[in-house]
């Protein structure tokens, strides 16, 4: 499947920032969740926040709409300080949190009508808006179904419908596709991209590196509350982990060490032994020398960048 944002790079680079963070800090007791965080998100772009559990991603998202109060630095969303004007910001934000938080005792339509009232959506406009969004998310056939009868994927799609009811300028997605099967994940990617193509702005946290590459113009990698890497996905790969990777079983590690050449890199992913080299031909030659076929041969990817900059596997916890 080949889908990608098509917002012109020049249009995004010239756009005004809708989120500006300068030296943002947040402490929970003695634990520093955010430490001097600096970042900007411009109108019309999709920015991905990546990092291990506990890196500060969800804390920062909470700061954006006033659910979490920062302990230092300056933060502006649409020019407002979330600590002082959270309502002004929430009126223009749509949020898909990690938990769906739907009322299991109500039907799909009852849930959405109730939430539309909370969001201040005009009563006459609410019904057609809900119906259009349910159709957009392929849920129109479930509008009278109780929430408790829906599958996990359907509930997740409904959380997207809820976030889009007020036609927000900025969509915040906190781990939007965790636990979903590939078909539902791809469907949601398409919906996010169509939202972007309408000129809207997206910030997404995710542990799926391929998802980040597909959706995001720019990636910001956090580790222990600080930014350790930032840039377009391809630029980050070329800068931090250029070349190609061969993956072998750990039993070949000593043989591989004996064959390493200048410009090559040996690293580990789980129990597997990996070699990064500038050219694919280098790795094909290494296979012949070892008398072993690599478990995988591939170009370097965003997961390699993540591992290098954070030093942790994708499922590691703090």
Short mmCIF file of C-alpha atoms in Angstrom, two decimals:
data_model
loop_
_atom_site.label_atom_id
_atom_site.label_comp_id
_atom_site.label_asym_id
_atom_site.label_seq_id
_atom_site.Cartn_x
_atom_site.Cartn_y
_atom_site.Cartn_z
CA UNK A 1 0.00 0.00 0.00
CA UNK A 2 1.48 3.34 -1.01
CA UNK A 3 -0.08 6.34 0.68
CA UNK A 4 1.65 9.52 1.67
CA UNK A 5 0.83 13.10 2.57
CA UNK A 6 0.78 15.40 -0.45
CA UNK A 7 0.90 18.80 1.24
CA UNK A 8 3.58 20.77 -0.68
CA UNK A 9 6.72 21.16 1.42
CA UNK A 10 7.01 24.85 0.54
CA UNK A 11 3.46 25.52 1.72
CA UNK A 12 4.19 23.94 5.11
CA UNK A 13 7.56 25.66 5.53
CA UNK A 14 5.98 29.08 4.95
CA UNK A 15 3.02 28.42 7.26
CA UNK A 16 2.62 29.97 10.68
CA UNK A 17 3.27 27.79 13.74
CA UNK A 18 0.14 26.66 15.59
CA UNK A 19 2.10 25.06 18.46
CA UNK A 20 5.25 26.63 19.91
CA UNK A 21 7.09 25.14 22.89
CA UNK A 22 10.15 26.77 24.43
CA UNK A 23 12.01 25.05 27.28
CA UNK A 24 8.81 23.33 28.43
CA UNK A 25 9.32 21.31 31.61
CA UNK A 26 7.07 19.11 33.71
CA UNK A 27 7.88 17.39 36.97
CA UNK A 28 5.83 14.84 38.86
CA UNK A 29 7.46 15.01 42.27
CA UNK A 30 11.14 14.27 41.68
CA UNK A 31 10.50 12.75 38.24
CA UNK A 32 11.17 15.06 35.28
CA UNK A 33 8.76 13.99 32.53
CA UNK A 34 9.76 16.91 30.28
CA UNK A 35 13.12 18.68 30.42
CA UNK A 36 13.46 21.89 28.43
CA UNK A 37 11.40 20.75 25.44
CA UNK A 38 11.64 22.95 22.33
CA UNK A 39 9.49 22.32 19.26
CA UNK A 40 7.16 23.93 16.73
CA UNK A 41 4.29 22.54 14.70
CA UNK A 42 3.28 24.54 11.63
CA UNK A 43 -0.16 24.81 10.14
CA UNK A 44 -0.82 22.07 7.61
CA UNK A 45 1.91 19.62 8.65
CA UNK A 46 1.86 16.29 10.43
CA UNK A 47 4.41 15.93 13.22
CA UNK A 48 5.13 12.63 14.91
CA UNK A 49 6.28 12.33 18.52
CA UNK A 50 8.23 9.12 19.02
CA UNK A 51 9.89 7.75 22.10
CA UNK A 52 9.83 4.92 24.65
CA UNK A 53 7.10 4.68 27.27
CA UNK A 54 7.78 7.40 29.80
CA UNK A 55 9.65 9.62 27.32
CA UNK A 56 7.16 12.46 27.82
CA UNK A 57 4.95 12.18 24.73
CA UNK A 58 1.56 11.91 26.44
CA UNK A 59 2.63 14.42 29.09
CA UNK A 60 3.35 16.99 26.39
CA UNK A 61 0.04 16.29 24.67
CA UNK A 62 -1.74 16.81 27.99
CA UNK A 63 0.05 20.15 28.34
CA UNK A 64 -1.26 21.26 24.94
CA UNK A 65 -4.88 21.48 26.06
CA UNK A 66 -4.42 22.16 29.76
CA UNK A 67 -5.02 18.66 31.11
CA UNK A 68 -1.45 18.71 32.45
CA UNK A 69 0.03 21.92 33.85
CA UNK A 70 3.68 22.43 32.95
CA UNK A 71 6.15 23.44 35.64
CA UNK A 72 8.41 25.54 33.43
CA UNK A 73 8.97 27.11 30.03
CA UNK A 74 6.60 28.77 27.58
CA UNK A 75 3.89 27.04 25.55
CA UNK A 76 1.50 28.55 23.02
CA UNK A 77 -1.27 26.85 21.04
CA UNK A 78 -2.98 29.13 18.52
CA UNK A 79 -1.17 31.90 20.41
CA UNK A 80 -2.82 30.99 23.74
CA UNK A 81 -1.19 29.66 26.89
CA UNK A 82 -2.96 26.35 27.73
CA UNK A 83 -2.55 27.05 31.44
CA UNK A 84 -4.53 30.28 31.07
CA UNK A 85 -6.92 29.68 28.16
CA UNK A 86 -7.58 25.94 27.86
CA UNK A 87 -11.15 26.48 26.67
CA UNK A 88 -10.05 28.69 23.76
CA UNK A 89 -7.66 25.94 22.68
CA UNK A 90 -10.05 23.02 23.17
CA UNK A 91 -12.58 24.73 20.88
CA UNK A 92 -10.10 24.33 18.01
CA UNK A 93 -8.56 20.95 18.90
CA UNK A 94 -9.73 17.42 18.22
CA UNK A 95 -8.16 14.73 20.41
CA UNK A 96 -8.10 10.96 19.97
CA UNK A 97 -6.75 9.77 23.36
CA UNK A 98 -5.22 6.36 24.03
CA UNK A 99 -8.45 5.18 25.66
CA UNK A 100 -11.67 5.37 23.62
CA UNK A 101 -13.77 6.41 26.66
CA UNK A 102 -17.14 5.78 25.01
CA UNK A 103 -20.36 5.27 26.99
CA UNK A 104 -20.95 1.54 26.63
CA UNK A 105 -24.61 1.83 27.62
CA UNK A 106 -25.52 4.17 24.75
CA UNK A 107 -25.81 3.60 21.01
CA UNK A 108 -23.35 5.01 18.50
CA UNK A 109 -25.73 7.81 17.57
CA UNK A 110 -26.55 8.64 21.20
CA UNK A 111 -22.85 8.86 22.04
CA UNK A 112 -22.09 11.18 19.15
CA UNK A 113 -25.10 13.44 19.72
CA UNK A 114 -24.18 13.78 23.39
CA UNK A 115 -20.59 14.61 22.56
CA UNK A 116 -21.66 17.10 19.87
CA UNK A 117 -23.57 18.96 22.59
CA UNK A 118 -20.47 18.96 24.81
CA UNK A 119 -18.48 20.40 21.91
CA UNK A 120 -21.02 23.11 21.23
CA UNK A 121 -21.79 21.90 17.71
CA UNK A 122 -24.92 23.63 16.39
CA UNK A 123 -27.92 21.37 16.98
CA UNK A 124 -29.15 21.57 13.37
CA UNK A 125 -25.68 20.94 11.99
CA UNK A 126 -24.87 18.09 14.38
CA UNK A 127 -26.97 15.32 12.82
CA UNK A 128 -25.71 15.67 9.21
CA UNK A 129 -22.18 16.13 10.53
CA UNK A 130 -22.39 12.91 12.54
CA UNK A 131 -23.92 11.00 9.63
CA UNK A 132 -21.21 12.22 7.22
CA UNK A 133 -18.42 11.26 9.60
CA UNK A 134 -19.90 7.83 10.34
CA UNK A 135 -20.08 7.18 6.60
CA UNK A 136 -16.51 8.48 6.21
CA UNK A 137 -15.34 5.97 8.81
CA UNK A 138 -17.48 3.15 7.37
CA UNK A 139 -19.68 3.07 10.49
CA UNK A 140 -23.01 4.33 9.13
CA UNK A 141 -24.46 0.81 9.29
CA UNK A 142 -23.78 0.76 13.06
CA UNK A 143 -25.37 4.06 14.06
CA UNK A 144 -28.11 2.43 16.17
CA UNK A 145 -25.86 -0.29 17.63
CA UNK A 146 -24.96 -0.16 21.35
CA UNK A 147 -21.29 0.66 21.90
CA UNK A 148 -20.77 -2.58 23.81
CA UNK A 149 -21.53 -4.59 20.65
CA UNK A 150 -18.82 -2.93 18.56
CA UNK A 151 -15.45 -4.47 17.83
CA UNK A 152 -12.26 -2.80 19.06
CA UNK A 153 -11.54 -1.45 15.58
CA UNK A 154 -15.03 0.04 15.30
CA UNK A 155 -14.69 1.73 18.68
CA UNK A 156 -11.38 3.22 17.60
CA UNK A 157 -12.92 4.56 14.39
CA UNK A 158 -15.74 6.04 16.46
CA UNK A 159 -13.18 7.83 18.64
CA UNK A 160 -11.96 9.48 15.42
CA UNK A 161 -15.54 10.49 14.55
CA UNK A 162 -15.91 12.07 17.98
CA UNK A 163 -12.63 13.99 17.61
CA UNK A 164 -13.71 15.39 14.22
CA UNK A 165 -17.24 16.49 15.18
CA UNK A 166 -16.28 20.12 15.69
CA UNK A 167 -14.17 20.22 12.49
CA UNK A 168 -11.02 21.03 14.50
CA UNK A 169 -8.05 22.92 13.09
CA UNK A 170 -5.59 20.59 14.80
CA UNK A 171 -6.02 16.85 15.36
CA UNK A 172 -4.07 15.24 18.22
CA UNK A 173 -3.66 11.47 17.94
CA UNK A 174 -2.23 9.64 20.97
CA UNK A 175 -1.26 6.10 19.92
CA UNK A 176 -4.18 6.04 17.45
CA UNK A 177 -3.80 2.52 16.04
CA UNK A 178 -2.33 0.48 18.91
CA UNK A 179 -3.79 -3.02 18.96
CA UNK A 180 -5.65 -2.68 15.66
CA UNK A 181 -5.40 -5.15 12.82
CA UNK A 182 -3.58 -3.98 9.65
CA UNK A 183 -6.79 -3.40 7.65
CA UNK A 184 -8.23 -0.99 10.24
CA UNK A 185 -4.85 0.68 10.68
CA UNK A 186 -4.60 1.37 6.95
CA UNK A 187 -8.17 2.69 6.89
CA UNK A 188 -7.37 5.16 9.65
CA UNK A 189 -4.17 6.22 7.89
CA UNK A 190 -6.21 7.06 4.81
CA UNK A 191 -8.65 9.12 6.90
CA UNK A 192 -5.83 11.04 8.58
CA UNK A 193 -4.24 11.77 5.22
CA UNK A 194 -7.54 13.01 3.77
CA UNK A 195 -7.89 15.28 6.80
CA UNK A 196 -4.38 16.63 6.13
CA UNK A 197 -5.19 17.18 2.48
CA UNK A 198 -7.96 19.51 3.63
CA UNK A 199 -5.23 21.78 5.06
CA UNK A 200 -5.51 20.69 8.69
CA UNK A 201 -2.70 20.00 11.16
CA UNK A 202 -1.92 16.71 12.91
CA UNK A 203 0.28 15.71 15.83
CA UNK A 204 0.58 11.98 16.43
CA UNK A 205 2.34 9.81 19.00
CA UNK A 206 2.99 6.25 17.92
CA UNK A 207 5.20 3.22 18.52
CA UNK A 208 4.72 2.09 14.91
CA UNK A 209 7.69 3.36 12.94
CA UNK A 210 6.09 2.56 9.59
CA UNK A 211 3.02 4.55 10.65
CA UNK A 212 5.24 7.54 11.42
CA UNK A 213 6.98 7.27 8.04
CA UNK A 214 3.64 7.07 6.22
CA UNK A 215 1.87 9.92 8.01
CA UNK A 216 4.47 12.42 9.14
CA UNK A 217 6.26 15.29 7.42
CA UNK A 218 8.52 15.59 10.42
CA UNK A 219 9.54 13.36 13.32
CA UNK A 220 10.55 14.44 16.82
CA UNK A 221 12.15 11.71 18.92
CA UNK A 222 11.97 12.12 22.71
CA UNK A 223 13.96 10.26 25.33
CA UNK A 224 13.59 10.93 29.05
CA UNK A 225 11.82 14.21 28.38
CA UNK A 226 14.25 15.77 25.92
CA UNK A 227 14.45 15.93 22.13
CA UNK A 228 17.20 13.63 20.87
CA UNK A 229 16.41 13.84 17.15
CA UNK A 230 14.21 15.79 14.76
CA UNK A 231 13.67 16.01 11.01
CA UNK A 232 11.86 14.55 8.05
CA UNK A 233 11.79 10.73 8.23
CA UNK A 234 14.02 10.19 5.19
CA UNK A 235 16.43 12.93 6.25
CA UNK A 236 16.74 11.41 9.74
CA UNK A 237 17.50 8.00 8.26
CA UNK A 238 20.12 9.43 5.89
CA UNK A 239 21.70 11.45 8.68
CA UNK A 240 21.71 8.92 11.52
CA UNK A 241 21.70 5.45 9.96
CA UNK A 242 22.53 5.60 6.23
CA UNK A 243 23.03 2.43 4.25
CA UNK A 244 21.69 -1.13 4.42
CA UNK A 245 21.19 -3.67 7.19
CA UNK A 246 21.68 -7.44 7.32
CA UNK A 247 20.23 -9.38 10.24
CA UNK A 248 21.80 -12.66 11.41
CA UNK A 249 21.37 -15.03 14.33
CA UNK A 250 23.38 -14.21 17.45
CA UNK A 251 25.44 -17.37 16.99
CA UNK A 252 27.30 -15.70 14.11
CA UNK A 253 28.38 -12.63 16.07
CA UNK A 254 32.03 -13.57 16.57
CA UNK A 255 32.45 -14.45 12.89
CA UNK A 256 30.83 -11.17 11.89
CA UNK A 257 33.13 -9.19 14.20
CA UNK A 258 36.13 -10.69 12.42
CA UNK A 259 34.81 -9.47 9.05
CA UNK A 260 33.80 -5.92 9.98
CA UNK A 261 35.21 -3.22 7.70
CA UNK A 262 35.69 0.53 8.08
CA UNK A 263 32.33 2.27 7.84
CA UNK A 264 30.38 -0.79 8.96
CA UNK A 265 28.45 -0.96 12.23
CA UNK A 266 27.53 -3.94 14.40
CA UNK A 267 24.46 -3.62 16.63
CA UNK A 268 21.76 -5.77 18.21
CA UNK A 269 17.99 -5.94 17.95
CA UNK A 270 16.74 -8.38 20.55
CA UNK A 271 18.80 -11.55 20.22
CA UNK A 272 19.63 -10.85 16.62
CA UNK A 273 22.96 -9.55 15.38
CA UNK A 274 22.77 -6.77 12.78
CA UNK A 275 25.33 -5.22 10.46
CA UNK A 276 24.92 -1.85 8.77
CA UNK A 277 27.05 -1.19 5.70
CA UNK A 278 27.06 1.58 3.06
CA UNK A 279 26.14 -0.69 0.13
CA UNK A 280 23.90 -3.71 -0.30
CA UNK A 281 26.75 -5.39 -2.20
CA UNK A 282 28.86 -5.23 0.99
CA UNK A 283 26.27 -7.32 2.80
CA UNK A 284 25.84 -9.78 -0.05
CA UNK A 285 29.60 -10.34 0.04
CA UNK A 286 29.45 -10.79 3.83
CA UNK A 287 26.86 -13.55 3.40
CA UNK A 288 29.20 -15.40 1.08
CA UNK A 289 32.14 -15.01 3.46
CA UNK A 290 30.08 -16.28 6.40
CA UNK A 291 28.51 -19.05 4.38
CA UNK A 292 25.16 -18.01 5.83
CA UNK A 293 22.07 -16.32 4.48
CA UNK A 294 20.89 -13.26 6.39
CA UNK A 295 17.51 -13.51 8.09
CA UNK A 296 16.77 -10.13 6.55
CA UNK A 297 18.40 -7.72 4.09
CA UNK A 298 16.89 -4.22 3.93
CA UNK A 299 17.56 -0.49 3.68
CA UNK A 300 18.00 1.32 6.97
CA UNK A 301 14.70 2.57 8.35
CA UNK A 302 13.22 4.79 11.06
CA UNK A 303 13.33 1.97 13.60
CA UNK A 304 17.13 1.97 13.27
CA UNK A 305 17.18 5.71 13.98
CA UNK A 306 14.92 5.22 17.00
CA UNK A 307 17.12 2.47 18.41
CA UNK A 308 20.30 4.48 17.89
CA UNK A 309 18.99 7.69 19.46
CA UNK A 310 17.11 6.19 22.41
CA UNK A 311 19.20 3.08 22.97
CA UNK A 312 16.04 1.10 23.61
CA UNK A 313 13.82 -1.34 21.78
CA UNK A 314 10.34 -0.22 20.71
CA UNK A 315 8.64 -2.14 23.51
CA UNK A 316 11.03 -1.14 26.32
CA UNK A 317 9.52 0.65 29.31
CA UNK A 318 11.16 3.21 31.53
#
